[in-house]
PDB file of C-alpha atoms in Angstrom:
ATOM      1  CA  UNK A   1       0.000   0.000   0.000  1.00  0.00           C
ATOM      2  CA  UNK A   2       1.169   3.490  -0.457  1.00  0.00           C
ATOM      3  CA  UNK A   3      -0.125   6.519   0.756  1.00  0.00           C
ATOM      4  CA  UNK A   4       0.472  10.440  -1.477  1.00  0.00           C
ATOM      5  CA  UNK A   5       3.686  10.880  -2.451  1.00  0.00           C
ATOM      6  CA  UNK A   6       4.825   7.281  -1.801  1.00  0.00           C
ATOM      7  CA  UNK A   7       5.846   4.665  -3.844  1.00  0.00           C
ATOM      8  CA  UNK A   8       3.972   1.025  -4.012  1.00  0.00           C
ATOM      9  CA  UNK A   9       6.441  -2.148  -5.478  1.00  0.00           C
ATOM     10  CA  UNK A  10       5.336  -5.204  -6.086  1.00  0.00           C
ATOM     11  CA  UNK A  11       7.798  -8.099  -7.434  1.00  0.00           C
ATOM     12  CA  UNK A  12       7.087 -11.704  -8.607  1.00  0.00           C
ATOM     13  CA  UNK A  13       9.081 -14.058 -10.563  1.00  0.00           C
ATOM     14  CA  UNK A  14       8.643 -12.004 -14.265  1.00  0.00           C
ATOM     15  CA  UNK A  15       7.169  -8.517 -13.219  1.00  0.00           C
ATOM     16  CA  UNK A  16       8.654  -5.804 -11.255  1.00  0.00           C
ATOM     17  CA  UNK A  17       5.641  -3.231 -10.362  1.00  0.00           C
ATOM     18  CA  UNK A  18       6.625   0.112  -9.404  1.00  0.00           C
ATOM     19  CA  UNK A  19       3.886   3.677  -8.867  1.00  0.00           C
ATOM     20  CA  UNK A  20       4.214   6.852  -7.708  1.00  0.00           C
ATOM     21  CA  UNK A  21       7.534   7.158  -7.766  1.00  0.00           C
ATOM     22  CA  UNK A  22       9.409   9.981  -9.276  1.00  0.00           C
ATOM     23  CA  UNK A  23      11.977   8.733 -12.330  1.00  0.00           C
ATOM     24  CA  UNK A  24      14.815  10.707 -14.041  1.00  0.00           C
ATOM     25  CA  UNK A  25      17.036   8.258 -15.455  1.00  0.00           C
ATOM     26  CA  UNK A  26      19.664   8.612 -18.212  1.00  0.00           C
ATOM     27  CA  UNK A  27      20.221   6.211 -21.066  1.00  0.00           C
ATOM     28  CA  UNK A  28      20.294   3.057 -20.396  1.00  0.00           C
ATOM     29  CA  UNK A  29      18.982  -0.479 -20.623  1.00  0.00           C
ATOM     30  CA  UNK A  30      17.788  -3.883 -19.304  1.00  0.00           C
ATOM     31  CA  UNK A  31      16.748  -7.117 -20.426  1.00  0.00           C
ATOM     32  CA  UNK A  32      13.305  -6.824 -19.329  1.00  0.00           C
ATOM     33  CA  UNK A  33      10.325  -5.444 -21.110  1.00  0.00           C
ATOM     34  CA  UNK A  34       9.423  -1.528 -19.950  1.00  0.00           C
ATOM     35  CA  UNK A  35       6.041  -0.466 -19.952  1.00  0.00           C
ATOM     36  CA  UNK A  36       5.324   3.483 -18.852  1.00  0.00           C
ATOM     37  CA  UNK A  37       2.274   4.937 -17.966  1.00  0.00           C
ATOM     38  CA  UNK A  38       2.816   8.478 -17.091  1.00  0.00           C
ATOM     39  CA  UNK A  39       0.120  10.701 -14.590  1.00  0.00           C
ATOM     40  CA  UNK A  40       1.642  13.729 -15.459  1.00  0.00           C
ATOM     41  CA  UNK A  41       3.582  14.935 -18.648  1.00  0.00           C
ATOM     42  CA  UNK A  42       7.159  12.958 -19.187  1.00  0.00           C
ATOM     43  CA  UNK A  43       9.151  12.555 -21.675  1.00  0.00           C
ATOM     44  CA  UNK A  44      10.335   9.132 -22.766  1.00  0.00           C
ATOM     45  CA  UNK A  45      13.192   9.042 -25.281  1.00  0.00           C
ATOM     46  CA  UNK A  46      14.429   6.230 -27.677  1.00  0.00           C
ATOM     47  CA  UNK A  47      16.878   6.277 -30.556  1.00  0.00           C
ATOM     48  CA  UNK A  48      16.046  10.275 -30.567  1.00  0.00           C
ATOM     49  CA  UNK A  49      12.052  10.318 -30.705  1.00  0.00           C
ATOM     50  CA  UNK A  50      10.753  12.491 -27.552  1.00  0.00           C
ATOM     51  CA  UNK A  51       7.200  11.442 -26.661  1.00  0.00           C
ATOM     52  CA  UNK A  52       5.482  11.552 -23.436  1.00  0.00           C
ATOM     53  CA  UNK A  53       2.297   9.095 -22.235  1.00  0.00           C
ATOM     54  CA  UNK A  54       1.634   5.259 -22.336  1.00  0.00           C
ATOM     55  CA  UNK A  55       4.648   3.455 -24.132  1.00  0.00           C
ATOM     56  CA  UNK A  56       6.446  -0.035 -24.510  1.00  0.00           C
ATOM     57  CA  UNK A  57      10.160  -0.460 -24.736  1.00  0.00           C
ATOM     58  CA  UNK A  58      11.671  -3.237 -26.318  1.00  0.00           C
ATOM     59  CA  UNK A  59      13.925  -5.674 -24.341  1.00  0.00           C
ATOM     60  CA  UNK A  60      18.008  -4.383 -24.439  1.00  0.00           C
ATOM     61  CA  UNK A  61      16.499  -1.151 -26.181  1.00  0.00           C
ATOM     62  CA  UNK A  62      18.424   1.805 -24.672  1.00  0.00           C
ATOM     63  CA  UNK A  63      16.145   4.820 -23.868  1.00  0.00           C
ATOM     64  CA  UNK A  64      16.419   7.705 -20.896  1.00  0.00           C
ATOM     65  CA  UNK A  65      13.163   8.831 -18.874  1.00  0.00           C
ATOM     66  CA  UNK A  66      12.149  11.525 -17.029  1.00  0.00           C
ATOM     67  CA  UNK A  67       8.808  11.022 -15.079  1.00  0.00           C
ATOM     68  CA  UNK A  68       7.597  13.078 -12.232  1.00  0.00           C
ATOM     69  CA  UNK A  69       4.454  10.143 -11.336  1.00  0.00           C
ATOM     70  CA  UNK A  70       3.521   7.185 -12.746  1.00  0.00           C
ATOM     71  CA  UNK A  71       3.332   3.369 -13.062  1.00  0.00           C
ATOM     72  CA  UNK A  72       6.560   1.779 -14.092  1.00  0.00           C
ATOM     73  CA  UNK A  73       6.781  -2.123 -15.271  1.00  0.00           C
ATOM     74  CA  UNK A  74       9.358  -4.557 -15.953  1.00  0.00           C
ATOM     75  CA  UNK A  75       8.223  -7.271 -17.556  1.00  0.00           C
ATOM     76  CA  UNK A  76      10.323 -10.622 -18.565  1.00  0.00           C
ATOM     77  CA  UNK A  77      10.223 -11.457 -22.477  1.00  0.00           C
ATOM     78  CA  UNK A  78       9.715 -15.037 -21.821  1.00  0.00           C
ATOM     79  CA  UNK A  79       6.814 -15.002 -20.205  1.00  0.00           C
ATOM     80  CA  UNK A  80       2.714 -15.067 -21.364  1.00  0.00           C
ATOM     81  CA  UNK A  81       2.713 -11.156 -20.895  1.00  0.00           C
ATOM     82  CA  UNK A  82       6.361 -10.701 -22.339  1.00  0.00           C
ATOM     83  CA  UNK A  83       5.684 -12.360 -25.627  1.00  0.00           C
ATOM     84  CA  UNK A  84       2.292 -10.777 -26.096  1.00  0.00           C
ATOM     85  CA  UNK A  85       3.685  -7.171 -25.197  1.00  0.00           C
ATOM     86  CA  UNK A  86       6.644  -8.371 -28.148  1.00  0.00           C
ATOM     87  CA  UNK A  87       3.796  -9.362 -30.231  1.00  0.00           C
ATOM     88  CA  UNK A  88       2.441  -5.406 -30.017  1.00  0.00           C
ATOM     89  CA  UNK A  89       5.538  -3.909 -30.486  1.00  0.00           C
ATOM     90  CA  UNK A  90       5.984  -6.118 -33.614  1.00  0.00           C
ATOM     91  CA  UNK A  91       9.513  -5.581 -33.730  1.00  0.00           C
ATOM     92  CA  UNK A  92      10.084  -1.604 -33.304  1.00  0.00           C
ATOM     93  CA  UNK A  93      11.913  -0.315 -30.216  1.00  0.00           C
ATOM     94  CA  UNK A  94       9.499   1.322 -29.227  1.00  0.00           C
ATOM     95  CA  UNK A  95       5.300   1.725 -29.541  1.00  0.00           C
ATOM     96  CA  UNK A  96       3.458   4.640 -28.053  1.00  0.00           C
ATOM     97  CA  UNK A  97      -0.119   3.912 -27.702  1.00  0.00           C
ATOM     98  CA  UNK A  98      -2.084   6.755 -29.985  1.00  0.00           C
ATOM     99  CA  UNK A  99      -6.073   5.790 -29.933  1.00  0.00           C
ATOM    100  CA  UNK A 100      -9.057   7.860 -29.441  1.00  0.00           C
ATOM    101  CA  UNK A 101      -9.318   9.996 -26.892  1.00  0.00           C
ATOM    102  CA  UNK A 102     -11.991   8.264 -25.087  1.00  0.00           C
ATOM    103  CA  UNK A 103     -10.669   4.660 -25.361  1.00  0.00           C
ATOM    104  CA  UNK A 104      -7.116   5.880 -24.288  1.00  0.00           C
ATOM    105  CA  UNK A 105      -5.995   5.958 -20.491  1.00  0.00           C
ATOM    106  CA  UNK A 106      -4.090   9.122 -20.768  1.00  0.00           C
ATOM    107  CA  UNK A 107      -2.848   8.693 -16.989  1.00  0.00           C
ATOM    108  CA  UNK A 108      -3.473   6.434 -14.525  1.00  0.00           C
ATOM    109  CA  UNK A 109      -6.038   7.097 -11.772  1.00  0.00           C
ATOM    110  CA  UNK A 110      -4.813   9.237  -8.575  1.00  0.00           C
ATOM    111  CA  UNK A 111      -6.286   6.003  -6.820  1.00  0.00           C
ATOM    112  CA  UNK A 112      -4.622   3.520  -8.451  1.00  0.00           C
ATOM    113  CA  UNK A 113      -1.416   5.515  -7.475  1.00  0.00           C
ATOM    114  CA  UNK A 114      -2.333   5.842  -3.577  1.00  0.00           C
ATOM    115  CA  UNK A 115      -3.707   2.523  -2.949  1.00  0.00           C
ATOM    116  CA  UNK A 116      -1.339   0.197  -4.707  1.00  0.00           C
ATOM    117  CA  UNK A 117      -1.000  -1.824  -8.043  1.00  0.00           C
ATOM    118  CA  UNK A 118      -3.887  -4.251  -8.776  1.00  0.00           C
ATOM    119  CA  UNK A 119      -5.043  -6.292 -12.279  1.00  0.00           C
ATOM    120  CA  UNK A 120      -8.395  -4.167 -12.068  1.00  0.00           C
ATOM    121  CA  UNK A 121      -6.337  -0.954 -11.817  1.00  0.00           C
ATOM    122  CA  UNK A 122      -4.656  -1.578 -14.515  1.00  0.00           C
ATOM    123  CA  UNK A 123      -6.985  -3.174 -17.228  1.00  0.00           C
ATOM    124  CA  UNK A 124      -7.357   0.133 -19.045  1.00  0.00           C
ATOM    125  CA  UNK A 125      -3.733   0.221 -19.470  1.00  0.00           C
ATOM    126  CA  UNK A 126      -4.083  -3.673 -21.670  1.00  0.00           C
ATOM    127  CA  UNK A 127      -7.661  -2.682 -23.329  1.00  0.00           C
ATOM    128  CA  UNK A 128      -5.824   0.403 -24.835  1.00  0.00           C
ATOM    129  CA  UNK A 129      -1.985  -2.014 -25.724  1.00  0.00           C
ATOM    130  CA  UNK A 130      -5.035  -4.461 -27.106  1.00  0.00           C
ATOM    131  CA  UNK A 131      -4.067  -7.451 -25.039  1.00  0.00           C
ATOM    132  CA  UNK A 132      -6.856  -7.729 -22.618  1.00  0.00           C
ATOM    133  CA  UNK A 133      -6.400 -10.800 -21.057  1.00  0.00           C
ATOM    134  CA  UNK A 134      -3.064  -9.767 -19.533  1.00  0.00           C
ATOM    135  CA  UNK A 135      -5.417  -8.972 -16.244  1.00  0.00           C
ATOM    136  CA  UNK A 136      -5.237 -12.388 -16.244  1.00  0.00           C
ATOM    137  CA  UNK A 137      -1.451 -13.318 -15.920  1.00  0.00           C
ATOM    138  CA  UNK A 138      -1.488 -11.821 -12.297  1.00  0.00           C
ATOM    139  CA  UNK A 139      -3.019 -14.654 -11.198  1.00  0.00           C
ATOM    140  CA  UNK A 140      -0.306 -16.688 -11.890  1.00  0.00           C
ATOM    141  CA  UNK A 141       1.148 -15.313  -8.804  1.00  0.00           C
ATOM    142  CA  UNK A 142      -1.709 -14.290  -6.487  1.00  0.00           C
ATOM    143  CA  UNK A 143      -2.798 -18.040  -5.612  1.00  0.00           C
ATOM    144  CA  UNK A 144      -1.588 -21.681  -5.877  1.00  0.00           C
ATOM    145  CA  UNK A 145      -5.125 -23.146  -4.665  1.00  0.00           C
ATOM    146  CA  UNK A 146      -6.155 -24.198  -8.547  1.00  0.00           C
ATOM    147  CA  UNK A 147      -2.592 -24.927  -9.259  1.00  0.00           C
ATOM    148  CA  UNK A 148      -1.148 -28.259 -10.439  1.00  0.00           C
ATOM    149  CA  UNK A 149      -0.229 -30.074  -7.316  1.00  0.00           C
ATOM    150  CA  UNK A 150       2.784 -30.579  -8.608  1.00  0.00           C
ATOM    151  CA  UNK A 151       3.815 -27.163  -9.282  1.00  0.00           C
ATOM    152  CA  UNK A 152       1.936 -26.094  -6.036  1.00  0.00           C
ATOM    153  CA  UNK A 153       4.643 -28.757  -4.245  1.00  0.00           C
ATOM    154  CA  UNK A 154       7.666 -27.465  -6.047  1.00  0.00           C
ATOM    155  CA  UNK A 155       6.741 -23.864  -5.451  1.00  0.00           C
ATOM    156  CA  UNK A 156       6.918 -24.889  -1.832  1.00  0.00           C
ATOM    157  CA  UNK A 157      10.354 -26.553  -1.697  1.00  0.00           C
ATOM    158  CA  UNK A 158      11.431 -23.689  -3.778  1.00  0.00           C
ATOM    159  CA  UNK A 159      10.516 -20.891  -0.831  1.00  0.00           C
ATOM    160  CA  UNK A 160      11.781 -23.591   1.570  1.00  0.00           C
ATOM    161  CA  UNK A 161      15.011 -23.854   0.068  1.00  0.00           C
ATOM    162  CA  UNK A 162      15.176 -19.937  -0.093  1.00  0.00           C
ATOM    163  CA  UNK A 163      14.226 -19.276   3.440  1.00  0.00           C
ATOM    164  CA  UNK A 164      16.768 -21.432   4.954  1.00  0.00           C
ATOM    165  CA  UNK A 165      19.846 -20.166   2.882  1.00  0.00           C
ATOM    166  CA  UNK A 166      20.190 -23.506   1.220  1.00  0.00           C
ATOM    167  CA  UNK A 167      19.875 -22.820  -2.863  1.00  0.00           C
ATOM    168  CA  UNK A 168      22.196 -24.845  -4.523  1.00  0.00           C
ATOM    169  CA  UNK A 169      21.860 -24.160  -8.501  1.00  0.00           C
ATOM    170  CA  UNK A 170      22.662 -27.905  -9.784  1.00  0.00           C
ATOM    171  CA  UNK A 171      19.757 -29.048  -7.599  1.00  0.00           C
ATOM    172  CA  UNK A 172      17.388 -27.362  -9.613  1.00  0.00           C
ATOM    173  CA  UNK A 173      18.343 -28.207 -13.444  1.00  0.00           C
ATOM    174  CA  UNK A 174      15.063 -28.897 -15.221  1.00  0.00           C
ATOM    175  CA  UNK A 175      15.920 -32.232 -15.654  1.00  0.00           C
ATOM    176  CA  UNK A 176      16.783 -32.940 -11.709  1.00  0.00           C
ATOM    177  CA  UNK A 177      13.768 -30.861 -11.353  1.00  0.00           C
ATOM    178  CA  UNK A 178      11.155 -32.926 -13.431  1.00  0.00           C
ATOM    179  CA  UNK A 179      12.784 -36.145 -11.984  1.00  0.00           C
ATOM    180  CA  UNK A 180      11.718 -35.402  -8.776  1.00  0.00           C
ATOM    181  CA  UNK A 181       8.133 -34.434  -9.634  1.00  0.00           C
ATOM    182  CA  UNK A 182       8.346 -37.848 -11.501  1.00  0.00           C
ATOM    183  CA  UNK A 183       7.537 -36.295 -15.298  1.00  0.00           C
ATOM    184  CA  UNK A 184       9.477 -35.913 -18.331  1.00  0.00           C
ATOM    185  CA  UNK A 185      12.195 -32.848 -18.450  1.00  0.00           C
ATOM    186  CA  UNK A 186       9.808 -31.751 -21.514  1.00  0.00           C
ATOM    187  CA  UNK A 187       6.346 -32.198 -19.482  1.00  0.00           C
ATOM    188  CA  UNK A 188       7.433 -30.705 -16.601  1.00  0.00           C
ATOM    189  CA  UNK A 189       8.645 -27.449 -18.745  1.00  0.00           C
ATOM    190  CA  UNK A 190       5.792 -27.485 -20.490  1.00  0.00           C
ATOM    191  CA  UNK A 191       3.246 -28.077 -17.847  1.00  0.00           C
ATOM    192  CA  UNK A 192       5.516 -25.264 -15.445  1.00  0.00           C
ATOM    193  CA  UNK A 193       4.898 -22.449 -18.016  1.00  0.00           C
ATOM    194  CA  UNK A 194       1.239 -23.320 -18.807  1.00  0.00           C
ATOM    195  CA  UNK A 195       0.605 -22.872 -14.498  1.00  0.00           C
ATOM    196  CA  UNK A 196       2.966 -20.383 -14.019  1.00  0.00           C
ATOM    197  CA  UNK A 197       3.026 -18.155 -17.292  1.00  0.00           C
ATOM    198  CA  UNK A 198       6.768 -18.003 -17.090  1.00  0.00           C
ATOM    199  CA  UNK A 199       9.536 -20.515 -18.548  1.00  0.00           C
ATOM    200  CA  UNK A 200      11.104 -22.508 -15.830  1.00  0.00           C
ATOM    201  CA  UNK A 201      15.477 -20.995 -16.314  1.00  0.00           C
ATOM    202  CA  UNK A 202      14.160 -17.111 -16.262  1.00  0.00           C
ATOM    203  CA  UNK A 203      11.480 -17.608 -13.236  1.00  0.00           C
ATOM    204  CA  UNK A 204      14.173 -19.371 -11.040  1.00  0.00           C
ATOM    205  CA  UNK A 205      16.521 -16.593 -11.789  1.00  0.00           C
ATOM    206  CA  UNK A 206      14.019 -14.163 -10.943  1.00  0.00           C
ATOM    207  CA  UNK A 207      13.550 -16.262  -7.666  1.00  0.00           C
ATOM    208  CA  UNK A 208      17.287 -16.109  -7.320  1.00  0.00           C
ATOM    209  CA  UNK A 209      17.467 -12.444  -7.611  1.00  0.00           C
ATOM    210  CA  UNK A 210      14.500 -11.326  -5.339  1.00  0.00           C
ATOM    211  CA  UNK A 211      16.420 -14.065  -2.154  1.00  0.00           C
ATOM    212  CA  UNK A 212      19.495 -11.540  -2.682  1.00  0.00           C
ATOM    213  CA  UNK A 213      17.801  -8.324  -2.536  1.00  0.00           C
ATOM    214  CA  UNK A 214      15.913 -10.524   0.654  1.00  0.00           C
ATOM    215  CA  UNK A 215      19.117 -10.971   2.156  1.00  0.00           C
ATOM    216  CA  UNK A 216      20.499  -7.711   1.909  1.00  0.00           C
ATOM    217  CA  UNK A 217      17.022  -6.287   3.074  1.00  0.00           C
ATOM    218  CA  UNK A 218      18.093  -8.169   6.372  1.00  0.00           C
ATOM    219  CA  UNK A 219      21.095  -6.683   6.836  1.00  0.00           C
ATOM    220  CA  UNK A 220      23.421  -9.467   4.999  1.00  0.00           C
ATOM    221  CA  UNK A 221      26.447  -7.807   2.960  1.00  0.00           C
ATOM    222  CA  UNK A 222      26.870  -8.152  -0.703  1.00  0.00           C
ATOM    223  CA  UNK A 223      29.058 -11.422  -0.533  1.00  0.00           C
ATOM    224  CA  UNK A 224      26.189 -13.212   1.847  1.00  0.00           C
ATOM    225  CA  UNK A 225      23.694 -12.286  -0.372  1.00  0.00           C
ATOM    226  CA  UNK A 226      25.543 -13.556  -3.850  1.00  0.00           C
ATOM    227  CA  UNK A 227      26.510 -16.827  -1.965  1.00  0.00           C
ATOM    228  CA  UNK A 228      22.813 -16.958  -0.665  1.00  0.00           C
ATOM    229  CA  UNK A 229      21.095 -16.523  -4.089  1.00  0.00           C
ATOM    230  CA  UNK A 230      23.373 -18.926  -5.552  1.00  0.00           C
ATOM    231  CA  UNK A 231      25.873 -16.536  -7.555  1.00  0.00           C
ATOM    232  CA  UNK A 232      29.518 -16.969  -7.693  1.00  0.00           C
ATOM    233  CA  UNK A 233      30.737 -13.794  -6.450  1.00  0.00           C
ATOM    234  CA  UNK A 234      29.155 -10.269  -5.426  1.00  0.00           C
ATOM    235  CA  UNK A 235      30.279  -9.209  -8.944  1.00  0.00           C
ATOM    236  CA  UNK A 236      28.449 -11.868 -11.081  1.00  0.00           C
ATOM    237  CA  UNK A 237      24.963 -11.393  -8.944  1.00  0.00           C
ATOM    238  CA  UNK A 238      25.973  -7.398  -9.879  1.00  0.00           C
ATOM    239  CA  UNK A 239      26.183  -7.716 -13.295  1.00  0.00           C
ATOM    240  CA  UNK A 240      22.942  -9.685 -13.437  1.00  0.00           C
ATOM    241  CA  UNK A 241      21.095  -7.581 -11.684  1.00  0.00           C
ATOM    242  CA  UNK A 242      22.019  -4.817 -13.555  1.00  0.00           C
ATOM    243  CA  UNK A 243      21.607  -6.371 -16.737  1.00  0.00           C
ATOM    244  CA  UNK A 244      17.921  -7.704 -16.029  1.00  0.00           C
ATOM    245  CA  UNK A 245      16.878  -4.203 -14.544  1.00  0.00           C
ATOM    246  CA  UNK A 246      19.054  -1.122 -15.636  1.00  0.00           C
ATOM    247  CA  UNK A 247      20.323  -0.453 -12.149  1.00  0.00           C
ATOM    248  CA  UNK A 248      22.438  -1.637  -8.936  1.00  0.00           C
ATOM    249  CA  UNK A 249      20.906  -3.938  -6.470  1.00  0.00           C
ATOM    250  CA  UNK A 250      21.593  -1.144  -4.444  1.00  0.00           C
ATOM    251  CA  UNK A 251      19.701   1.470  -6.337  1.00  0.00           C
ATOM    252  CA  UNK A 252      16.769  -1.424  -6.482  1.00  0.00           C
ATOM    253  CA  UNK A 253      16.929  -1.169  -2.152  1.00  0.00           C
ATOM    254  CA  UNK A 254      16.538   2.759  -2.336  1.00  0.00           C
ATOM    255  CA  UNK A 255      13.420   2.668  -4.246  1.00  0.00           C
ATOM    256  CA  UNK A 256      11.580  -0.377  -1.807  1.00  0.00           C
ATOM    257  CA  UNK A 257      12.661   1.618   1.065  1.00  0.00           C
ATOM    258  CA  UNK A 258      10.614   5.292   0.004  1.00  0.00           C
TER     259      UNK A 258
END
C-alpha cells in the first residue's frame, strides 16, 4: 500500500511493479520489457524520438526517462505477458499507444497511485496495448489453490530452500527438477509455463534475484547475499542484476525503502 507521495512495489518471478515514484534516469537499458504509464507529462526518449504518455520499450532497447508520477513495469520477455507485449511492439523499439481519446488511459487514476498496483487498476492500461487478457497473468502469482499439485509442491520446496539459505543451482536443473516431480524434463517445462506463465530458467533466476535483494534487506552484505542466491561472487549477482533491470541492487533497495 502506499499513501500520497509514496511509492507502491510489487515483485514476482517475471514482473517488477513500481507507482508513484518519481523517475529521471539517463540512457540506459535492461533485459526486461518496460512499460510506462505516465500521470503527469514525461518525456520518454528512444533512438532520438521524444514522446510523453503510455509506451512499450523493447527488451536491451536503450532509452532515458524523465517522469515526475507514474506506473513503471518490468516485464520478462519469456513469459505469457512478455511475448504478447513483443507481439504489439511487432519488432520496433518502441510503440506509443495513440487511440481515441476516449478509449485511451491518458494517466493512470490518482487512486490507483495511492492505494497500490492491482489487475483491475490496470486493465485500461491492456484494453488500450489491445491485449486484454493480460489482467489475467497476475493470477499466476496471487494463488496456488487451482494450481497443479505438482507445481503447487515445487513452489513450496522452492521458498523452503530460499528461506533457509540452502539454494544450490545444480539441484534445480530442469531435468533434476522434473525427476523429482516424476515427469518428463519436456512435461514438466511445459506443464511449469502453462501454471505459471513463465519458462522454468528465467522464473528461477528471478527467484534467485529477489532471495538476494531478501538478504540484503536483512542486513546481509553483498558477498552473503551472492553466496545466498546462488551466484559466484558479489560481482556476477551485480552484473545480473544490472543487466535484467538497468540499475544496482543497491539502487533497487533505495526505491523499496521510500
Amino acid at each position: 500500500m502506499a499513501g500520497p507521495g509514496q511509492t507502491t512495489v510489487q515483485i514476482f518471478p517475471g514482473l517488477v511493479a513500481v507507482a508513484g515514484m518519481a523517475i529521471d534516469a539517463e540512457a540506459h537499458h535492461h533485459y526486461g520489457i518496460q512499460v510506462v504509464w505516465p500521470a503527469c507529462a514525461s518525456e520518454l526518449e528512444v533512438e532520438g524520438q521524444v514522446a510523453d504518455g503510455l509506451a512499450v520499450v523493447a527488451s536491451g532497447q536503450p532509452h532515458r526517462l524523465s517522469m515526475p508520477s507514474g506506473i513503471l513495469l518490468l516485464v520478462e520477455p519469456r513469459s505469457d505477458l512478455g511475448e504478447a507485449l513483443q507481439a504489439f511492439l511487432a519488432g520496433q523499439p518502441v510503440r506509443w499507444v495513440v487511440s481515441e481519446p476516449a478509449l485511451r488511459p491518458c494517466r493512470p487514476s490518482p487512486a490507483l497511485l495511492e492505494s497500490g498496483l492491482n489487475a483491475e487498476g490496470l486493465a485500461p492500461l491492456w484494453r488500450a496495448i489491445g491485449i486484454p487478457g493480460a489482467c489475467g497473468f497476475w493470477a499466476h502469482w496471487q494463488s496456488r489453490e487451482q494450481m497443479d499439485s505438482r507445481i503447487a509442491r515445487l513452489l513450496g520446496s522452492l521458498d523452503d530452500c530460499f528461506q533457509s539459505e540452502c539454494i544450490k543451482p545444480a539441484s534445480w536443473r530442469a531435468s533434476e527438477v522434473a525427476k523429482s516431480l516424476a515427469l518428463s524434463e519436456s512435461r514438466f517445462l511445459h506443464l511449469f509455463r502453462q501454471e505459471m506463465g513463465i519458462a522454468w530458467r528465467p522464473y528461477l533466476l528471478w527467484r534467485r534475484l529477489l532471495c538476494a535483494v531478501n538478504v540484503l534487506r536483512h542486513g546481509g552484505n553483498a558477498t552473503d547475499a551472492a553466496h545466498t542466491a546462488g551466484f559466484s561472487d558479489n560481482a556476477h549477482l551485480s552484473r545480473t542484476f544490472r543487466s535484467n533491470f538497468g540499475m544496482s541492487i543497491r539502487q533497487a533497495l533505495a526505491v523499496m525503502e521510500r
